[in-house]
Tab-separated table of C-alpha atoms in Angstrom:
chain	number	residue	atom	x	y	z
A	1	UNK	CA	23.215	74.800	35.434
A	2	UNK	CA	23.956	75.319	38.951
A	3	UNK	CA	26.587	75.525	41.223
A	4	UNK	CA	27.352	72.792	43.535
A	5	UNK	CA	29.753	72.300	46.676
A	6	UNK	CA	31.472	69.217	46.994
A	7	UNK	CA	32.949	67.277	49.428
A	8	UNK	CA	34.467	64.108	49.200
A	9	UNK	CA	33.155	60.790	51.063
A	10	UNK	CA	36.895	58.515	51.568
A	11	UNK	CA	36.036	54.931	50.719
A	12	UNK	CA	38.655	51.967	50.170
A	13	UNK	CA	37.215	52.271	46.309
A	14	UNK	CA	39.018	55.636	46.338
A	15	UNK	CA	42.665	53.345	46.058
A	16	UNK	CA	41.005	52.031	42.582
A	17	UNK	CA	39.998	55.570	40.705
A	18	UNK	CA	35.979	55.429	42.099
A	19	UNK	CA	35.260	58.533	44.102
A	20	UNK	CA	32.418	59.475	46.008
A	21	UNK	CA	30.405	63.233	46.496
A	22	UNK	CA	28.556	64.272	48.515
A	23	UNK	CA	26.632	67.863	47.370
A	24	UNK	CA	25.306	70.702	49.764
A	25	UNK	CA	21.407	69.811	49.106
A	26	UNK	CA	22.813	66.191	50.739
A	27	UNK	CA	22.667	64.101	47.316
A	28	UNK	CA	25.445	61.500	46.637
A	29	UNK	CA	27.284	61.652	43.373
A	30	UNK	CA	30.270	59.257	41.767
A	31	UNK	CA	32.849	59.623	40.038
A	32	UNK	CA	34.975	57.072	38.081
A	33	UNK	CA	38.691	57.356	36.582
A	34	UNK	CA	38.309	61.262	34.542
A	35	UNK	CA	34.818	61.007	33.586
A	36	UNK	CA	32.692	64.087	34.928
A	37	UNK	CA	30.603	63.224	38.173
A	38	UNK	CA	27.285	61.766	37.828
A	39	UNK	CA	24.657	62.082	40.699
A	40	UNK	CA	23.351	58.303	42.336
């Protein structure tokens, strides 16, 4: 599996546990509550 370097994207869904990633090769993952990320 590889490595990836993430860096957060600050939306208003952030206040309500849904987080957004963005990874270095430029793809957007989310993230909801504790679950693991999971790419868009």
């Amino acid at each position: 599996m590889p490595n990836y370097f993430f860096q957060e994207i600050w939306t208003p869904l952030k206040l309500i546990g849904i987080k957004f990633f963005r990874d270095d090769e430029g793809s957007i993952w989310i993230k909801w509550f504790s679950r693991p990320r999971r790419k868009l």
